[in-house]
PDB file of C-alpha atoms and ligand atoms in Angstrom:
ATOM      1  CA  MET A 125       7.248 -34.369  -1.434  1.00  0.00           C
ATOM      2  CA  ARG A 126       7.056 -37.273   0.250  1.00  0.00           C
ATOM      3  CA  TRP A 127       3.119 -37.167   0.257  1.00  0.00           C
ATOM      4  CA  ALA A 128       3.473 -35.513  -3.422  1.00  0.00           C
ATOM      5  CA  ASN A 129       5.302 -38.976  -4.355  1.00  0.00           C
ATOM      6  CA  ASP A 130       3.533 -41.370  -2.381  1.00  0.00           C
ATOM      7  CA  PRO A 131       1.503 -43.477  -5.078  1.00  0.00           C
ATOM      8  CA  GLU A 132      -1.230 -44.541  -2.746  1.00  0.00           C
ATOM      9  CA  ILE A 133      -2.471 -40.450  -2.590  1.00  0.00           C
ATOM     10  CA  ARG A 134      -0.489 -38.455  -4.896  1.00  0.00           C
ATOM     11  CA  HIS A 135      -3.041 -38.382  -7.313  1.00  0.00           C
ATOM     12  CA  LEU A 136      -6.025 -37.398  -4.733  1.00  0.00           C
ATOM     13  CA  PHE A 137      -4.802 -33.941  -4.333  1.00  0.00           C
ATOM     14  CA  ARG A 138      -2.958 -32.974  -7.447  1.00  0.00           C
ATOM     15  CA  PRO A 139      -4.330 -32.765 -11.085  1.00  0.00           C
ATOM     16  CA  PHE A 140      -2.175 -34.031 -13.877  1.00  0.00           C
ATOM     17  CA  ALA A 141      -2.774 -32.695 -17.299  1.00  0.00           C
ATOM     18  CA  SER A 142      -1.425 -35.826 -18.785  1.00  0.00           C
ATOM     19  CA  LYS A 143      -0.247 -39.386 -18.058  1.00  0.00           C
ATOM     20  CA  GLN A 144       3.516 -38.107 -18.877  1.00  0.00           C
ATOM     21  CA  GLN A 145       2.988 -35.604 -16.069  1.00  0.00           C
ATOM     22  CA  ALA A 146       1.261 -38.044 -13.410  1.00  0.00           C
ATOM     23  CA  GLN A 147       4.358 -40.198 -14.039  1.00  0.00           C
ATOM     24  CA  ARG A 148       6.902 -37.417 -13.445  1.00  0.00           C
ATOM     25  CA  PRO A 149       8.060 -37.403  -9.558  1.00  0.00           C
ATOM     26  CA  ALA A 150       7.757 -34.084  -7.134  1.00  0.00           C
ATOM     27  CA  THR A 151      11.189 -32.709  -6.994  1.00  0.00           C
ATOM     28  CA  LEU A 152      12.364 -30.736  -4.125  1.00  0.00           C
ATOM     29  CA  VAL A 153      12.787 -27.664  -6.705  1.00  0.00           C
ATOM     30  CA  ASN A 154       9.462 -27.932  -7.801  1.00  0.00           C
ATOM     31  CA  THR A 155       7.780 -28.403  -4.706  1.00  0.00           C
ATOM     32  CA  ALA A 156       9.719 -25.548  -3.292  1.00  0.00           C
ATOM     33  CA  THR A 157       9.040 -23.170  -6.205  1.00  0.00           C
ATOM     34  CA  LYS A 158       5.168 -23.921  -6.234  1.00  0.00           C
ATOM     35  CA  LEU A 159       5.109 -23.685  -2.358  1.00  0.00           C
ATOM     36  CA  ALA A 160       6.791 -20.105  -2.773  1.00  0.00           C
ATOM     37  CA  ALA A 161       4.376 -19.015  -5.358  1.00  0.00           C
ATOM     38  CA  ALA A 162       1.527 -20.220  -3.256  1.00  0.00           C
ATOM     39  CA  LEU A 163       2.653 -18.214  -0.288  1.00  0.00           C
ATOM     40  CA  GLU A 164       3.287 -15.237  -2.369  1.00  0.00           C
ATOM     41  CA  ALA A 165      -0.459 -15.443  -3.520  1.00  0.00           C
ATOM     42  CA  GLY A 166      -1.967 -15.107  -0.258  1.00  0.00           C
ATOM     43  CA  ARG A 167      -2.106 -19.044   0.591  1.00  0.00           C
ATOM     44  CA  LEU A 168      -2.362 -19.777   4.489  1.00  0.00           C
ATOM     45  CA  TRP A 169      -0.750 -22.958   5.209  1.00  0.00           C
ATOM     46  CA  TYR A 170      -1.039 -24.767   8.509  1.00  0.00           C
ATOM     47  CA  LEU A 171       0.694 -28.148   9.215  1.00  0.00           C
ATOM     48  CA  ILE A 172      -0.763 -30.900  11.375  1.00  0.00           C
ATOM     49  CA  GLU A 173       1.313 -32.404  13.779  1.00  0.00           C
ATOM     50  CA  LEU A 174       0.219 -36.147  15.675  1.00  0.00           C
ATOM     51  CA  ASP A 175       2.243 -36.667  18.719  1.00  0.00           C
ATOM     52  CA  GLY A 176       4.793 -34.122  17.456  1.00  0.00           C
ATOM     53  CA  VAL A 177       5.140 -35.900  13.886  1.00  0.00           C
ATOM     54  CA  LEU A 178       3.979 -34.088  10.918  1.00  0.00           C
ATOM     55  CA  VAL A 179       1.190 -35.939   9.595  1.00  0.00           C
ATOM     56  CA  GLY A 180      -0.704 -33.545   7.455  1.00  0.00           C
ATOM     57  CA  GLU A 181      -1.631 -30.153   5.972  1.00  0.00           C
ATOM     58  CA  VAL A 182      -4.622 -27.934   5.391  1.00  0.00           C
ATOM     59  CA  ASN A 183      -4.398 -24.415   3.284  1.00  0.00           C
ATOM     60  CA  LEU A 184      -6.664 -21.819   2.077  1.00  0.00           C
ATOM     61  CA  VAL A 185      -6.384 -18.953  -0.505  1.00  0.00           C
ATOM     62  CA  MET A 186      -8.951 -16.227  -0.589  1.00  0.00           C
ATOM     63  CA  ASP A 187     -10.822 -15.669  -4.064  1.00  0.00           C
ATOM     64  CA  PRO A 188      -8.257 -17.749  -6.529  1.00  0.00           C
ATOM     65  CA  PRO A 189      -9.306 -17.283 -10.048  1.00  0.00           C
ATOM     66  CA  TYR A 190     -10.440 -20.941 -10.741  1.00  0.00           C
ATOM     67  CA  LEU A 191     -13.316 -20.407  -8.238  1.00  0.00           C
ATOM     68  CA  HIS A 192     -16.752 -21.623  -9.732  1.00  0.00           C
ATOM     69  CA  ASP A 193     -19.306 -19.236  -9.829  1.00  0.00           C
ATOM     70  CA  ARG A 194     -18.179 -16.729  -7.137  1.00  0.00           C
ATOM     71  CA  GLN A 195     -20.988 -15.475  -4.915  1.00  0.00           C
ATOM     72  CA  GLY A 196     -19.130 -13.200  -2.461  1.00  0.00           C
ATOM     73  CA  LYS A 197     -15.697 -13.480  -0.839  1.00  0.00           C
ATOM     74  CA  THR A 198     -14.579 -17.132  -1.025  1.00  0.00           C
ATOM     75  CA  ALA A 199     -11.920 -19.359   0.658  1.00  0.00           C
ATOM     76  CA  TRP A 200     -10.767 -22.034  -1.302  1.00  0.00           C
ATOM     77  CA  PHE A 201      -9.378 -25.118   0.977  1.00  0.00           C
ATOM     78  CA  GLY A 202      -7.121 -28.072   0.464  1.00  0.00           C
ATOM     79  CA  VAL A 203      -6.627 -30.691   3.081  1.00  0.00           C
ATOM     80  CA  VAL A 204      -4.190 -33.710   2.947  1.00  0.00           C
ATOM     81  CA  ILE A 205      -3.810 -36.245   6.086  1.00  0.00           C
ATOM     82  CA  GLY A 206      -0.274 -37.358   4.421  1.00  0.00           C
ATOM     83  CA  GLU A 207       0.408 -40.336   6.913  1.00  0.00           C
ATOM     84  CA  ALA A 208      -1.740 -43.168   6.611  1.00  0.00           C
ATOM     85  CA  GLN A 209      -1.533 -44.063   9.913  1.00  0.00           C
ATOM     86  CA  ALA A 210      -2.978 -40.690  10.950  1.00  0.00           C
ATOM     87  CA  ARG A 211      -6.219 -41.378   8.675  1.00  0.00           C
ATOM     88  CA  GLY A 212      -9.571 -42.009  10.142  1.00  0.00           C
ATOM     89  CA  GLN A 213      -8.862 -40.369  13.429  1.00  0.00           C
ATOM     90  CA  GLY A 214     -11.048 -37.223  12.837  1.00  0.00           C
ATOM     91  CA  LEU A 215      -7.781 -35.328  11.807  1.00  0.00           C
ATOM     92  CA  GLY A 216      -9.161 -34.149   8.374  1.00  0.00           C
ATOM     93  CA  LYS A 217     -12.504 -33.097   9.837  1.00  0.00           C
ATOM     94  CA  ALA A 218     -10.825 -31.140  12.793  1.00  0.00           C
ATOM     95  CA  ALA A 219      -8.478 -29.626  10.085  1.00  0.00           C
ATOM     96  CA  MET A 220     -11.540 -28.371   7.878  1.00  0.00           C
ATOM     97  CA  ARG A 221     -13.389 -26.688  10.800  1.00  0.00           C
ATOM     98  CA  HIS A 222     -10.185 -24.953  11.932  1.00  0.00           C
ATOM     99  CA  ILE A 223      -9.606 -23.665   8.551  1.00  0.00           C
ATOM    100  CA  GLU A 224     -13.047 -22.607   7.933  1.00  0.00           C
ATOM    101  CA  GLU A 225     -12.862 -20.702  11.292  1.00  0.00           C
ATOM    102  CA  VAL A 226      -9.823 -19.166   9.718  1.00  0.00           C
ATOM    103  CA  ALA A 227     -11.666 -18.053   6.667  1.00  0.00           C
ATOM    104  CA  ARG A 228     -14.414 -16.614   8.768  1.00  0.00           C
ATOM    105  CA  GLU A 229     -12.045 -14.536  10.347  1.00  0.00           C
ATOM    106  CA  HIS A 230     -10.465 -12.970   7.002  1.00  0.00           C
ATOM    107  CA  GLY A 231     -14.414 -12.353   6.049  1.00  0.00           C
ATOM    108  CA  ALA A 232     -15.224 -15.388   3.951  1.00  0.00           C
ATOM    109  CA  LEU A 233     -18.737 -16.107   3.283  1.00  0.00           C
ATOM    110  CA  TRP A 234     -18.338 -19.266   1.262  1.00  0.00           C
ATOM    111  CA  GLY A 235     -15.751 -22.242   1.279  1.00  0.00           C
ATOM    112  CA  GLN A 236     -15.339 -23.764  -1.709  1.00  0.00           C
ATOM    113  CA  ILE A 237     -13.373 -27.111  -2.752  1.00  0.00           C
ATOM    114  CA  GLY A 238     -12.605 -29.506  -5.596  1.00  0.00           C
ATOM    115  CA  VAL A 239     -12.597 -33.205  -5.275  1.00  0.00           C
ATOM    116  CA  PHE A 240     -11.798 -35.822  -7.962  1.00  0.00           C
ATOM    117  CA  GLU A 241     -14.962 -38.083  -8.446  1.00  0.00           C
ATOM    118  CA  PHE A 242     -12.840 -41.231  -7.459  1.00  0.00           C
ATOM    119  CA  ASN A 243     -12.200 -39.531  -3.943  1.00  0.00           C
ATOM    120  CA  ALA A 244     -14.951 -41.606  -2.140  1.00  0.00           C
ATOM    121  CA  PRO A 245     -12.857 -40.411   1.486  1.00  0.00           C
ATOM    122  CA  ALA A 246     -12.571 -36.997   0.830  1.00  0.00           C
ATOM    123  CA  ARG A 247     -16.174 -36.436  -0.645  1.00  0.00           C
ATOM    124  CA  ALA A 248     -17.640 -38.258   2.300  1.00  0.00           C
ATOM    125  CA  LEU A 249     -15.810 -35.834   4.679  1.00  0.00           C
ATOM    126  CA  TYR A 250     -16.930 -32.577   2.711  1.00  0.00           C
ATOM    127  CA  GLU A 251     -20.553 -33.689   2.837  1.00  0.00           C
ATOM    128  CA  ASN A 252     -20.408 -34.822   6.577  1.00  0.00           C
ATOM    129  CA  LEU A 253     -18.974 -31.213   7.125  1.00  0.00           C
ATOM    130  CA  GLY A 254     -22.214 -29.373   5.112  1.00  0.00           C
ATOM    131  CA  TYR A 255     -20.665 -28.981   1.440  1.00  0.00           C
ATOM    132  CA  ARG A 256     -22.821 -29.421  -1.544  1.00  0.00           C
ATOM    133  CA  GLU A 257     -21.626 -29.877  -5.206  1.00  0.00           C
ATOM    134  CA  ILE A 258     -22.143 -27.080  -7.301  1.00  0.00           C
ATOM    135  CA  ALA A 259     -20.637 -27.918 -10.389  1.00  0.00           C
ATOM    136  CA  ARG A 260     -18.630 -30.624 -12.324  1.00  0.00           C
ATOM    137  CA  ILE A 261     -15.586 -30.228 -14.429  1.00  0.00           C
ATOM    138  CA  PRO A 262     -15.027 -33.053 -16.664  1.00  0.00           C
ATOM    139  CA  GLU A 263     -11.473 -34.372 -17.800  1.00  0.00           C
ATOM    140  CA  ALA A 264      -9.983 -32.186 -14.892  1.00  0.00           C
ATOM    141  CA  THR A 265      -7.238 -34.960 -14.118  1.00  0.00           C
ATOM    142  CA  TRP A 266      -5.389 -37.876 -15.311  1.00  0.00           C
ATOM    143  CA  TRP A 267      -5.235 -41.277 -13.655  1.00  0.00           C
ATOM    144  CA  LYS A 268      -5.160 -44.847 -14.112  1.00  0.00           C
ATOM    145  CA  GLY A 269      -5.625 -44.723 -18.077  1.00  0.00           C
ATOM    146  CA  LYS A 270      -8.358 -41.882 -18.325  1.00  0.00           C
ATOM    147  CA  ARG A 271      -9.570 -38.614 -17.426  1.00  0.00           C
ATOM    148  CA  TRP A 272     -11.702 -37.841 -14.429  1.00  0.00           C
ATOM    149  CA  THR A 273     -14.417 -35.018 -13.323  1.00  0.00           C
ATOM    150  CA  ASP A 274     -13.264 -32.579 -10.588  1.00  0.00           C
ATOM    151  CA  ILE A 275     -16.501 -32.089  -8.568  1.00  0.00           C
ATOM    152  CA  ARG A 276     -16.636 -28.646  -7.148  1.00  0.00           C
ATOM    153  CA  MET A 277     -18.454 -28.495  -3.697  1.00  0.00           C
ATOM    154  CA  GLN A 278     -19.409 -25.475  -1.471  1.00  0.00           C
ATOM    155  CA  LYS A 279     -20.861 -24.410   1.942  1.00  0.00           C
ATOM    156  CA  SER A 280     -22.038 -20.833   3.418  1.00  0.00           C
ATOM    157  CA  LEU A 281     -19.422 -20.062   6.128  1.00  0.00           C
ATOM    158  CA  GLN A 282     -22.266 -17.657   7.730  1.00  0.00           C
ATOM    159  CA  ALA A 283     -23.363 -20.337   9.868  1.00  0.00           C
ATOM    160  CA  ARG A 284     -21.894 -22.685  12.166  1.00  0.00           C
TER     161      ARG A 284
HETATM  162  C1  COA B 326      -9.728 -37.248   2.940  1.00  0.00           C
HETATM  163  C2  COA B 326      -8.907 -36.876   4.227  1.00  0.00           C
HETATM  164  C3  COA B 326      -8.632 -35.610   4.364  1.00  0.00           C
HETATM  165  C4  COA B 326      -9.699 -37.086   5.340  1.00  0.00           C
HETATM  166  O1  COA B 326      -9.142 -37.094   6.710  1.00  0.00           O
HETATM  167  P1  COA B 326      -9.306 -37.935   7.844  1.00  0.00           P
HETATM  168  O2  COA B 326      -8.329 -37.641   9.105  1.00  0.00           O
HETATM  169  O3  COA B 326      -8.897 -39.333   7.253  1.00  0.00           O
HETATM  170  O4  COA B 326     -10.933 -38.116   8.181  1.00  0.00           O
HETATM  171  P2  COA B 326     -11.524 -37.809   9.628  1.00  0.00           P
HETATM  172  O5  COA B 326     -11.092 -39.465  10.395  1.00  0.00           O
HETATM  173  O6  COA B 326     -11.555 -36.579  10.156  1.00  0.00           O
HETATM  174  O7  COA B 326     -13.065 -38.310   8.938  1.00  0.00           O
HETATM  175  C5  COA B 326     -14.046 -37.233   8.748  1.00  0.00           C
HETATM  176  C6  COA B 326     -15.183 -38.107   7.733  1.00  0.00           C
HETATM  177  O8  COA B 326     -14.600 -38.138   6.598  1.00  0.00           O
HETATM  178  C7  COA B 326     -15.124 -39.317   5.934  1.00  0.00           C
HETATM  179  N1  COA B 326     -14.218 -40.468   5.880  1.00  0.00           N
HETATM  180  C8  COA B 326     -12.959 -40.302   5.969  1.00  0.00           C
HETATM  181  N2  COA B 326     -12.156 -41.597   5.756  1.00  0.00           N
HETATM  182  C9  COA B 326     -13.128 -42.026   5.230  1.00  0.00           C
HETATM  183  C10 COA B 326     -13.132 -43.433   4.265  1.00  0.00           C
HETATM  184  N3  COA B 326     -12.155 -43.989   4.214  1.00  0.00           N
HETATM  185  N4  COA B 326     -14.128 -43.780   3.511  1.00  0.00           N
HETATM  186  C11 COA B 326     -15.437 -43.016   3.743  1.00  0.00           C
HETATM  187  N5  COA B 326     -15.618 -41.900   4.474  1.00  0.00           N
HETATM  188  C12 COA B 326     -14.353 -41.425   5.104  1.00  0.00           C
HETATM  189  C13 COA B 326     -16.434 -39.820   6.879  1.00  0.00           C
HETATM  190  O9  COA B 326     -17.661 -38.706   6.310  1.00  0.00           O
HETATM  191  C14 COA B 326     -15.800 -39.235   8.188  1.00  0.00           C
HETATM  192  O10 COA B 326     -16.769 -38.942   9.265  1.00  0.00           O
HETATM  193  P3  COA B 326     -17.135 -40.018  10.068  1.00  0.00           P
HETATM  194  O11 COA B 326     -15.798 -40.218  10.996  1.00  0.00           O
HETATM  195  O12 COA B 326     -18.181 -39.371  11.053  1.00  0.00           O
HETATM  196  O13 COA B 326     -17.774 -41.320   9.242  1.00  0.00           O
HETATM  197  C15 COA B 326      -7.483 -37.871   4.158  1.00  0.00           C
HETATM  198  O14 COA B 326      -8.270 -38.947   3.954  1.00  0.00           O
HETATM  199  C16 COA B 326      -6.690 -37.551   3.237  1.00  0.00           C
HETATM  200  O15 COA B 326      -5.870 -36.575   3.424  1.00  0.00           O
HETATM  201  N6  COA B 326      -6.514 -38.381   2.026  1.00  0.00           N
HETATM  202  C17 COA B 326      -5.572 -38.142   1.271  1.00  0.00           C
HETATM  203  C18 COA B 326      -5.563 -36.868   0.514  1.00  0.00           C
HETATM  204  C19 COA B 326      -6.913 -36.426   0.109  1.00  0.00           C
HETATM  205  O16 COA B 326      -7.668 -37.224  -0.125  1.00  0.00           O
HETATM  206  N7  COA B 326      -6.982 -35.066   0.385  1.00  0.00           N
HETATM  207  C20 COA B 326      -8.486 -34.537   0.018  1.00  0.00           C
HETATM  208  C21 COA B 326      -8.496 -33.945  -1.808  1.00  0.00           C
HETATM  209  S1  COA B 326      -9.807 -33.484  -2.195  1.00  0.00           S
END
């Protein structure tokens, strides 16, 4: 909830359908409800600690219905380094490498992510890890007075 309500990052990892939705704070009830639904749908969630402090999370779900152009068993990833002081130290990259390994253990052939066009650090992270753009979904989220594109990126998990 803390990260979902942080005005510096909340728009980076949650899509907003409208200005109203973008302004609505995450509450304990809707956060817990979404988390329960995600876990029930089989999402695997890992919490990231730095020196004993919770600083982020990384998760995967296998073959969700919103994948773009599924070519075979595909893991969909999400990553958030929520605490500002923990960013830029290699945690995001290490977390993605870890979740890719988990996906391989579950038989995934592909890894796919979605990243909003304005999120330069995340786009650089995924490119750095070998993800390539496969599609653009226009008007996928609302932020700062307009709608923005969601970029879908994918990588083969068969080669390390
Ligand atoms: C995107 C995010 C996960 C990156 O995690 P991080 O721990 O800060 O990144 P790392 O230190 O592991 O950096 C890995 C690579 O990411 C890229 N990167 C990270 N921060 C960057 C920045 N501020 N500007 C440009 N590239 C950046 C670089 O390619 C970097 O590789 P390099 O160190 O070899 O240059 C993190 O910034 C974050 O959680 N942001 C808020 C939520 C979010 O955007 N989640 C992703 C939604 S799609």
